[in-house]
mmCIF file of C-alpha atoms in Angstrom:
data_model
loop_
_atom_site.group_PDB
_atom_site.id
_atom_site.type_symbol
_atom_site.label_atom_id
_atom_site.label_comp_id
_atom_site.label_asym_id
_atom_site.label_seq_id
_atom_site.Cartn_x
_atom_site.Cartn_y
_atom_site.Cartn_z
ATOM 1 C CA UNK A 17 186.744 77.699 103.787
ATOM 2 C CA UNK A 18 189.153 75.414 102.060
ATOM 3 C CA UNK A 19 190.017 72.168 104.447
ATOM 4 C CA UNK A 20 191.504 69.117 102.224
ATOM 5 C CA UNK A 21 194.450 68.140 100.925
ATOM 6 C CA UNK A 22 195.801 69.553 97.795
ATOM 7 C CA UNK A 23 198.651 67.648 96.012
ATOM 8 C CA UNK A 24 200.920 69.979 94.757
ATOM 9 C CA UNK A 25 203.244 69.533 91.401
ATOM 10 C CA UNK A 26 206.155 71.484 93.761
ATOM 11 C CA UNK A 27 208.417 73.796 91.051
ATOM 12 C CA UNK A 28 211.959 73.421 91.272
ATOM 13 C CA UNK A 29 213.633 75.867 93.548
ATOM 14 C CA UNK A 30 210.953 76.166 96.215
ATOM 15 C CA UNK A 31 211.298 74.762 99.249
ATOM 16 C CA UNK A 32 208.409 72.741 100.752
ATOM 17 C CA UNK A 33 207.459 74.981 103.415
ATOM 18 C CA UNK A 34 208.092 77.625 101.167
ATOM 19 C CA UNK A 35 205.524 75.890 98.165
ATOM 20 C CA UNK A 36 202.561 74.870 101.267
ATOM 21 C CA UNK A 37 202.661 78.731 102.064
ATOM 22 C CA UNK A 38 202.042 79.946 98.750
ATOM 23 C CA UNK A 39 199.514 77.316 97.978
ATOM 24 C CA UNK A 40 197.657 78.925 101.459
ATOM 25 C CA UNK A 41 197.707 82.493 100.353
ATOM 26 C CA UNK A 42 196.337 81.661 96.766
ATOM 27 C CA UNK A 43 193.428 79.731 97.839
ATOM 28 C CA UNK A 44 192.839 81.710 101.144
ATOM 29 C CA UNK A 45 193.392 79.088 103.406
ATOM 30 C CA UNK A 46 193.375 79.461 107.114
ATOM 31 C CA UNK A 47 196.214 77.156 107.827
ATOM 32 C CA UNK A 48 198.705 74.788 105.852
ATOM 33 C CA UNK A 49 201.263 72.171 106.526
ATOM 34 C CA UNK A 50 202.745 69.739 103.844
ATOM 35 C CA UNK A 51 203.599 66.120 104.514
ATOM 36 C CA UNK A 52 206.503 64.601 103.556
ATOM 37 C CA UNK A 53 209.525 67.516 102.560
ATOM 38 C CA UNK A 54 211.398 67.996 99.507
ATOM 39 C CA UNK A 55 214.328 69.489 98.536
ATOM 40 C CA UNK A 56 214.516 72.749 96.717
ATOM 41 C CA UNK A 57 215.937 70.592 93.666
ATOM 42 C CA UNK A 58 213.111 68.150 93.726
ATOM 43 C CA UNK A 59 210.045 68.491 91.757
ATOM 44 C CA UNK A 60 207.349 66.547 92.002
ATOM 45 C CA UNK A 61 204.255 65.366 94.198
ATOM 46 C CA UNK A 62 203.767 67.260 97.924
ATOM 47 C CA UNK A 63 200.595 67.099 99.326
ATOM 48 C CA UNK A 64 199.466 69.794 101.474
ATOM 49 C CA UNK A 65 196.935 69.707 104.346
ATOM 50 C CA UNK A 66 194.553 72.954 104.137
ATOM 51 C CA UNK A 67 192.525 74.455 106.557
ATOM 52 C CA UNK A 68 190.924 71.957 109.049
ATOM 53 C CA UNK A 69 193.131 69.194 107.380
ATOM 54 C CA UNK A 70 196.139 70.201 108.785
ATOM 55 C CA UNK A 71 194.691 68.018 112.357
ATOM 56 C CA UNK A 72 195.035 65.142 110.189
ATOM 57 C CA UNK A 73 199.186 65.527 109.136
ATOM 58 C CA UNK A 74 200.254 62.846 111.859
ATOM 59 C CA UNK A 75 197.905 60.474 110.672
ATOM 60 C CA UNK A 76 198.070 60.524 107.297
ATOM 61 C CA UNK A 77 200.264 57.466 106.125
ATOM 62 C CA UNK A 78 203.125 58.117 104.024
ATOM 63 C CA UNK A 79 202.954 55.100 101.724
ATOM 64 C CA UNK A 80 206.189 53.912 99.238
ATOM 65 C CA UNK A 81 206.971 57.038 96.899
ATOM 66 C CA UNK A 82 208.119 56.878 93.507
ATOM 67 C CA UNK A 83 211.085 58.981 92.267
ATOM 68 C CA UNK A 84 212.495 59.406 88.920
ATOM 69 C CA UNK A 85 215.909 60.339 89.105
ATOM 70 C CA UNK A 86 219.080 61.322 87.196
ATOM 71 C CA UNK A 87 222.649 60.404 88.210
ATOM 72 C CA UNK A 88 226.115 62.439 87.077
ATOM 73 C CA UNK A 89 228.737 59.904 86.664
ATOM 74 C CA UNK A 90 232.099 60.824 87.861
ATOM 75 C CA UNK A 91 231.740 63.956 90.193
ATOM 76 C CA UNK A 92 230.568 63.446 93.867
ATOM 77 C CA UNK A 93 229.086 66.648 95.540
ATOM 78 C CA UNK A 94 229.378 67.970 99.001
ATOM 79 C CA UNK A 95 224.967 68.194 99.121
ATOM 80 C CA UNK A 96 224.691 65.129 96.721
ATOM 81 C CA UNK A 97 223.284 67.062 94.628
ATOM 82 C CA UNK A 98 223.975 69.988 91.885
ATOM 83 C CA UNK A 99 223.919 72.609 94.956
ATOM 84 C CA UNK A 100 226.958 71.830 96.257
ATOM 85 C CA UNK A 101 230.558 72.184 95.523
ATOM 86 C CA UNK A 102 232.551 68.745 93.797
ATOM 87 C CA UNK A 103 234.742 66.850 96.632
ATOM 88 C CA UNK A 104 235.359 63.991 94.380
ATOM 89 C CA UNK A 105 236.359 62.966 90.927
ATOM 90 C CA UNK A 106 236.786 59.696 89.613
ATOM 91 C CA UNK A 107 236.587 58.115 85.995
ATOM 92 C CA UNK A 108 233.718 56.780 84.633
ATOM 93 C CA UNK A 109 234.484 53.231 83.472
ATOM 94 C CA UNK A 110 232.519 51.355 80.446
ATOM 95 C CA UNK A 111 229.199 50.262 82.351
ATOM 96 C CA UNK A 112 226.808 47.996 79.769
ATOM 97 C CA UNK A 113 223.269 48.223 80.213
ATOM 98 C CA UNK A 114 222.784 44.345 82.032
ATOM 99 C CA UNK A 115 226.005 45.450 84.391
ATOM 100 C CA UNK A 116 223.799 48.751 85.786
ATOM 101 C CA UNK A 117 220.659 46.318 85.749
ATOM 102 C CA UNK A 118 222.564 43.835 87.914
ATOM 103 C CA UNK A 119 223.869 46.496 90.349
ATOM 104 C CA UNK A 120 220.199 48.361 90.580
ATOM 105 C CA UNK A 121 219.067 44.367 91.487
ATOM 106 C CA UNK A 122 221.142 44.549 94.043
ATOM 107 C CA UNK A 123 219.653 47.344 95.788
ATOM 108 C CA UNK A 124 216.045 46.006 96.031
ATOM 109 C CA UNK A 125 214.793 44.762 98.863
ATOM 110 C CA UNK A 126 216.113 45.812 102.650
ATOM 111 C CA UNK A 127 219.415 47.696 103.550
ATOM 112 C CA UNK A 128 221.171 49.920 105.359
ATOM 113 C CA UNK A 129 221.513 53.401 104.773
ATOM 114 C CA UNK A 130 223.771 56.283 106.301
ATOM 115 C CA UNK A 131 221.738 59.219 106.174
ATOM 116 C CA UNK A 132 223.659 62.360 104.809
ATOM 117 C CA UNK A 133 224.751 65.815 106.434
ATOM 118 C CA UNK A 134 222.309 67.559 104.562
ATOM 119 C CA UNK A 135 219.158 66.471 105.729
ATOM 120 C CA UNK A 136 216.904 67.611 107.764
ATOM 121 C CA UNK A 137 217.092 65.060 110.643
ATOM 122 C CA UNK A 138 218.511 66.583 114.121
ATOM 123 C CA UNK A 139 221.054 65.650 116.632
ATOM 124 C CA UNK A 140 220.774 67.561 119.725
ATOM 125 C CA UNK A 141 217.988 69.406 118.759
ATOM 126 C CA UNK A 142 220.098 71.512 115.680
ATOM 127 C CA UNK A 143 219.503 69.809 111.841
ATOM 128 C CA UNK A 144 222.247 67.951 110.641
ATOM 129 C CA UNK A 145 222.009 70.522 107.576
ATOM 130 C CA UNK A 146 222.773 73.485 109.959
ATOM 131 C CA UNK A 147 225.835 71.432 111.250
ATOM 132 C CA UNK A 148 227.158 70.646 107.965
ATOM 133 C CA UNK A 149 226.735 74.121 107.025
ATOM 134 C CA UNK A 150 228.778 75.448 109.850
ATOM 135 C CA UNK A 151 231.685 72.582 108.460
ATOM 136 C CA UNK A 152 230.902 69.851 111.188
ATOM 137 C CA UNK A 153 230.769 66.614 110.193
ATOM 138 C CA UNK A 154 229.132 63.864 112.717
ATOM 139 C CA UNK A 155 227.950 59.910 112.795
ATOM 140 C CA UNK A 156 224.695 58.890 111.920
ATOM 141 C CA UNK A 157 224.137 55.780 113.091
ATOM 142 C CA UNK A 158 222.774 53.838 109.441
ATOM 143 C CA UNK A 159 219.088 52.903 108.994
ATOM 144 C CA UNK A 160 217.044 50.166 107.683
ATOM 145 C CA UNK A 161 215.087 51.519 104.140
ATOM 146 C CA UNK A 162 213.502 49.398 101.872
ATOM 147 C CA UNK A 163 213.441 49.677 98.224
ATOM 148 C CA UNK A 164 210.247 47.710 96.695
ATOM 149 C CA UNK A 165 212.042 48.315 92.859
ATOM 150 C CA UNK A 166 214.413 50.128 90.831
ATOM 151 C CA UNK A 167 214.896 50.169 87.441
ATOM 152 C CA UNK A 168 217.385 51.416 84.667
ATOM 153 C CA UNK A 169 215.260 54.144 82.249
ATOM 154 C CA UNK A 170 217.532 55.625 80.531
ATOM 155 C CA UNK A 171 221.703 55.602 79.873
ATOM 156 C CA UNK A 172 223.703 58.110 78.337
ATOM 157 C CA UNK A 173 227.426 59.238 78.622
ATOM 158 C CA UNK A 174 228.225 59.387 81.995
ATOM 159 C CA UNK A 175 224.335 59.441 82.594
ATOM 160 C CA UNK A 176 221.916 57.004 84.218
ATOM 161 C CA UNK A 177 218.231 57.754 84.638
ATOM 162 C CA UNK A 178 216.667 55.648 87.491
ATOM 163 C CA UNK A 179 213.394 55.140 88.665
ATOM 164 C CA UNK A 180 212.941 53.502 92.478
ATOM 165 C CA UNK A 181 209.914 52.408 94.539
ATOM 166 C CA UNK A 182 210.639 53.193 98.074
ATOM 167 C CA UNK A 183 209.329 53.228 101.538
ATOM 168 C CA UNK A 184 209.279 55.928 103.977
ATOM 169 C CA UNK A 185 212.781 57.484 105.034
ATOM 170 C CA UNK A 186 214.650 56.568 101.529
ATOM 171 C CA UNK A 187 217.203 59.593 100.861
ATOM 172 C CA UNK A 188 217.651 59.387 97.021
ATOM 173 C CA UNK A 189 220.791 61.305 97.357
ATOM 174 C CA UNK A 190 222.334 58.587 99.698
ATOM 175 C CA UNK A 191 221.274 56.112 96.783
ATOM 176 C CA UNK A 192 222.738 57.518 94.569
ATOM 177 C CA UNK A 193 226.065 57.944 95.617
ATOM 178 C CA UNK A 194 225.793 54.482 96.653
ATOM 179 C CA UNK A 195 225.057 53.153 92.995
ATOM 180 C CA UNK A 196 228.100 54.968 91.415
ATOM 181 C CA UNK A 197 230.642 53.285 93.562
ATOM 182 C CA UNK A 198 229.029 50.006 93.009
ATOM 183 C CA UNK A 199 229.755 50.743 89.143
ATOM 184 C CA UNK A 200 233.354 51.547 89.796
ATOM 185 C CA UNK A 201 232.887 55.742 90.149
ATOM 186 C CA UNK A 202 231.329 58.324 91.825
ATOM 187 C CA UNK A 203 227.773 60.557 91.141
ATOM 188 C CA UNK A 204 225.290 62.943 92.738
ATOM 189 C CA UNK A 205 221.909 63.702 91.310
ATOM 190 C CA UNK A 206 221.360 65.947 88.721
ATOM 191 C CA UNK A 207 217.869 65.916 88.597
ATOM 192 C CA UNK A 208 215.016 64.577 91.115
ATOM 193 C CA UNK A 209 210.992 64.348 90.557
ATOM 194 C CA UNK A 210 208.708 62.588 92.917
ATOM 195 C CA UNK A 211 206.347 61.271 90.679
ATOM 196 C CA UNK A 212 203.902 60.254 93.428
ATOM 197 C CA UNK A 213 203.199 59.376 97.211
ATOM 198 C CA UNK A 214 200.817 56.868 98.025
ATOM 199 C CA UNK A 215 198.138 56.082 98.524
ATOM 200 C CA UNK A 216 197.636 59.287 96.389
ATOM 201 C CA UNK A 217 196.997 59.578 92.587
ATOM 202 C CA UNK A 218 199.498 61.309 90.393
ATOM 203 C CA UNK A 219 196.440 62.119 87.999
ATOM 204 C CA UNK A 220 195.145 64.597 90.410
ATOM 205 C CA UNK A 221 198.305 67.093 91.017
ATOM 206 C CA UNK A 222 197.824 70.628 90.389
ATOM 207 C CA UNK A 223 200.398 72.588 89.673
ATOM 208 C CA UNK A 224 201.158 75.985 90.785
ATOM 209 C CA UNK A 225 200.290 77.910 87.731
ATOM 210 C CA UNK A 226 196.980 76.193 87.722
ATOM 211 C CA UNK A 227 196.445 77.530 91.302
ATOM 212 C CA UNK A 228 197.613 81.199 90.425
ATOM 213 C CA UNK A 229 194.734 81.107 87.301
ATOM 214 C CA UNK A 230 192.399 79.743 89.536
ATOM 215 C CA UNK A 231 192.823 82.704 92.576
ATOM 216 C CA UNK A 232 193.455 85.573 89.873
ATOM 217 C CA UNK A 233 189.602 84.766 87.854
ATOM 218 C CA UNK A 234 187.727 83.157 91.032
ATOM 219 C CA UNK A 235 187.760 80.034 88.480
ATOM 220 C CA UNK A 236 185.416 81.913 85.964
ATOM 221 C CA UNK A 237 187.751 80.950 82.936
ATOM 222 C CA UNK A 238 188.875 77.646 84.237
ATOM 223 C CA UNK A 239 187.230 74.066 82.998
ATOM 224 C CA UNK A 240 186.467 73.531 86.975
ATOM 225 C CA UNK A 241 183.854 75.412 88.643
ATOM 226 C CA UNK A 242 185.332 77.373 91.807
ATOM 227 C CA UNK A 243 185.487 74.716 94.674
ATOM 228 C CA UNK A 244 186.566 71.840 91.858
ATOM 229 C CA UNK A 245 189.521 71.666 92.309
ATOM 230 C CA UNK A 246 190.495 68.210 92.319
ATOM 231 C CA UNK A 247 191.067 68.231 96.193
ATOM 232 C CA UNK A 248 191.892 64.769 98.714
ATOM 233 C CA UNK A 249 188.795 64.808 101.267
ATOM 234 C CA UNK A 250 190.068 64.611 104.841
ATOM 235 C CA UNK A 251 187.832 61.091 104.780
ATOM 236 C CA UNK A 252 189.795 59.987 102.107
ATOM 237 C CA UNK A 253 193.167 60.903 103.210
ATOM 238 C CA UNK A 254 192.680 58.774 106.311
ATOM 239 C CA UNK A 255 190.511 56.386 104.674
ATOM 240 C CA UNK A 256 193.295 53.396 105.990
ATOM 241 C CA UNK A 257 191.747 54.388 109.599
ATOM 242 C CA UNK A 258 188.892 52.067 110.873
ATOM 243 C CA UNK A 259 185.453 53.605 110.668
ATOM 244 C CA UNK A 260 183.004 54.234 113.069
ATOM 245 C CA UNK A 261 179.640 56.056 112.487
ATOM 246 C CA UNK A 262 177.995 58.197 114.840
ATOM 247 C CA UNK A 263 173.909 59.033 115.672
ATOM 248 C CA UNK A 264 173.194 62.580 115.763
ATOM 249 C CA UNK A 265 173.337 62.966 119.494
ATOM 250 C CA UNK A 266 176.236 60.830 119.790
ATOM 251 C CA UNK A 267 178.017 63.356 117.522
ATOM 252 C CA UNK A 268 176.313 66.006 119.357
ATOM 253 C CA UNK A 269 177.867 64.961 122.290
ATOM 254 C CA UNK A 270 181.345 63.997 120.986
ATOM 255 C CA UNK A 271 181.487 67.363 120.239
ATOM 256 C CA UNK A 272 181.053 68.649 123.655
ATOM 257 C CA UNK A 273 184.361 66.581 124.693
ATOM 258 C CA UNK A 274 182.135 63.662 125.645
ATOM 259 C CA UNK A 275 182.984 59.816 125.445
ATOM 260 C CA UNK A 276 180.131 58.138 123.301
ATOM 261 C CA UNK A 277 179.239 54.460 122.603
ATOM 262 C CA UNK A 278 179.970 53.594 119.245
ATOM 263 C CA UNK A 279 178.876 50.175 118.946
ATOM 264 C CA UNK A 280 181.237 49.559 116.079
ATOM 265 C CA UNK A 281 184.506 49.849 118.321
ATOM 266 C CA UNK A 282 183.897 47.061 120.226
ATOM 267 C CA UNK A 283 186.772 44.727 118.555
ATOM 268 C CA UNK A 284 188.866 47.894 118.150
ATOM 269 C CA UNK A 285 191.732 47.905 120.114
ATOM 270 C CA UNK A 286 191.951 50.722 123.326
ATOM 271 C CA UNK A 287 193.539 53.945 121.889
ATOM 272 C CA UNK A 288 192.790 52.823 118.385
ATOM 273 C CA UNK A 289 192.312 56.214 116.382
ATOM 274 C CA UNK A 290 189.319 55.970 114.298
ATOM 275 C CA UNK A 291 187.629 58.620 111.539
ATOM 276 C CA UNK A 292 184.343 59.267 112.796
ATOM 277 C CA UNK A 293 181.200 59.715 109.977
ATOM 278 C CA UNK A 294 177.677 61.462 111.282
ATOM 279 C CA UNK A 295 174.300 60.140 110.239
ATOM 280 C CA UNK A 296 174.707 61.323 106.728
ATOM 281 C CA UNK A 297 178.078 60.696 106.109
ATOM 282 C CA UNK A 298 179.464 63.923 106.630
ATOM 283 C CA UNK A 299 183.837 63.245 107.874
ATOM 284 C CA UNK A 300 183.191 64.302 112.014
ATOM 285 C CA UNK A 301 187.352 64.321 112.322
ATOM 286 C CA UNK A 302 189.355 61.451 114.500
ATOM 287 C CA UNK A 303 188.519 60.051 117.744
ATOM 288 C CA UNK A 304 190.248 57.207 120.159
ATOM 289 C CA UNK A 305 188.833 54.249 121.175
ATOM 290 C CA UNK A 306 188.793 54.761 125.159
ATOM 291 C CA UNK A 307 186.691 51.765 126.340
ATOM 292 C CA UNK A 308 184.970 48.212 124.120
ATOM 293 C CA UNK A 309 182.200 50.354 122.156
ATOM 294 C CA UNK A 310 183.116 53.900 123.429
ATOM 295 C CA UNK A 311 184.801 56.663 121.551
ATOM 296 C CA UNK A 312 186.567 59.677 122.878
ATOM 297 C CA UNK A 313 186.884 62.893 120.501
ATOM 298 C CA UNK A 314 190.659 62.756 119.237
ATOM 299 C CA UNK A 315 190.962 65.367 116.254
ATOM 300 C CA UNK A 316 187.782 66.893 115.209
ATOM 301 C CA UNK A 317 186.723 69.155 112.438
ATOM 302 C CA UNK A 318 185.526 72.630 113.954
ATOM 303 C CA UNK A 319 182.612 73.320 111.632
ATOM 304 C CA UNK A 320 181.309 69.643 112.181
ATOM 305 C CA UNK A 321 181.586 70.484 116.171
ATOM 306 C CA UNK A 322 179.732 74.289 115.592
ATOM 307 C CA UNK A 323 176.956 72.473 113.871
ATOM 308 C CA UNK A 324 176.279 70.130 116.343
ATOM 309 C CA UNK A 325 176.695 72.204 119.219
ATOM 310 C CA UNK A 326 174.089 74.303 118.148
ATOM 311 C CA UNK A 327 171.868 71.724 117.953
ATOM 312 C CA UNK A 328 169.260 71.147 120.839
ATOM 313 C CA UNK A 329 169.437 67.456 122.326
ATOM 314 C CA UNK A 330 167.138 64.162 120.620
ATOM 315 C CA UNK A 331 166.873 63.224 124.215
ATOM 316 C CA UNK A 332 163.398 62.505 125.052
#
């Protein structure tokens, strides 16, 4: 059984649910869900929840994600991108290097954006990519993003390479667009790569070639021993949750659907979700604060609950 989360170096040309059910079928996983989509034309970081991980998607936190990205000067797309068909043209005036590094300055810090057509967000229940597809056009009310940095990387003819720091709901497309007409033209992306999402390390992405070795030789030929791969513990993926740790019969009971004290939620909040440890340290899953020093079971992890159900009672 394979329960963690894996962060995938996502191929270009795969869609994310496309990527999380490939990654499921090479390691044998009974479930997967990724967190946090990218486009087909994105590469870059996606991690995917595995197995008894996937309970844990809602509460993972999405932390400010780092894209490098590549605008084309003077062509605006219908997608934003190089997938759809040019709508605009405009010239490309002579932009120095401290005029682009004034204009990205400008950009840091809170706005508003419009988010666009093609995007996955829904209006009446139907994406807005689904309505732009069938040639509909409709408002989206603007919301607030906020850009921790962005910098100039590289410049070419009619190029720029950016890299931005952003939080959570950032579409790099919209950006994009937006810096060419501050510089007097219009662009899409050419090229997008998420280098990372935090709180996650970039150091430990695996990309999908790596994961085809490792299914094909059962990790014989790799450096990693089979069941090395360098996975994201559930415990560590939620590691921003407060912790409480549980006695063996208190876990024994949690996992019977009980409320147990927990001594260590008594300054928690009611409804708090916590990650819940057993006696030797072993990641029990989520549970709720439900009372001062009492913990309901929330999300638990089913072999954690088979192990202690099977257990007789340390009553005396």
């Amino acid at each position: 059984m394979i329960d963690g989360i894996l962060l995938l170096d996502k191929p270009l040309g795969l869609s994310s649910t496309a990527a999380g059910l490939r990654v499921r079928r090479l390691l044998g996983a009974s479930k997967a869900g990724h967190v946090g989509s990218l486009d087909p034309l994105a590469t870059g970081m996606l991690p995917i929840c595995l197995g008894e991980a996937t309970k844990l998607a809602g509460e993972i936190v999405e932390g400010d994600k780092i894209y490098l990205f590549t605008i084309g000067l003077g062509a605006r797309t219908s997608t934003g991108d190089t997938e759809g068909e040019v709508v605009e043209r405009a010239p490309v005036p002579m932009i120095e290097r401290t005029t682009v590094a004034a204009v990205l300055a400008g950009f840091v810090g809170e706005t508003e954006q419009v988010p666009p057509m093609y995007s996955a967000l829904k209006q009446g229940g139907v994406p807005l990519y689904k309505r732009a597809r069938a040639g509909e056009i409709v408002e989206r009310p603007p919301r607030t993003i906020r850009i921790a940095s962005l910098e100039l990387v590289d410049a070419g003819p009619g190029v720029l390479t950016c890299r931005v720091v952003c939080g959570k709901g950032t579409y790099v497309r919209v950006l994009a667009e937006d810096l060419a007409r501050a510089l007097g033209t219009v662009g899409h992306v050419t090229r997008l790569r998420r280098e990372s999402v935090r709180p996650f390390d970039h150091s430990r992405l695996v990309t999908l070639e790596t994961l085809e070795a490792y299914a094909s030789t059962d990790g014989s030929k790799l450096d990693s021993p089979r069941g090395a791969l360098p996975m994201v513990s559930m415990d560590e993926a939620v590691g921003h949750l407060p912790l409480v740790c549980l006695g063996a019969e208190a876990a024994r009971k949690l996992g019977q659907g009980q409320i147990v004290d927990a001594p260590e939620a008594l300054r928690l909040p009611l409804e708090a979700t916590v990650r819940l440890r057993d006696p030797a340290g072993g990641f029990l899953g989520l549970g709720k604060v439900a009372a001062p020093g009492r913990v309901a079971p929330k999300r638990l992890v089913a072999q954690k609950v088979s192990e202690y159900n099977s257990r007789p009672s340390t009553r005396p």
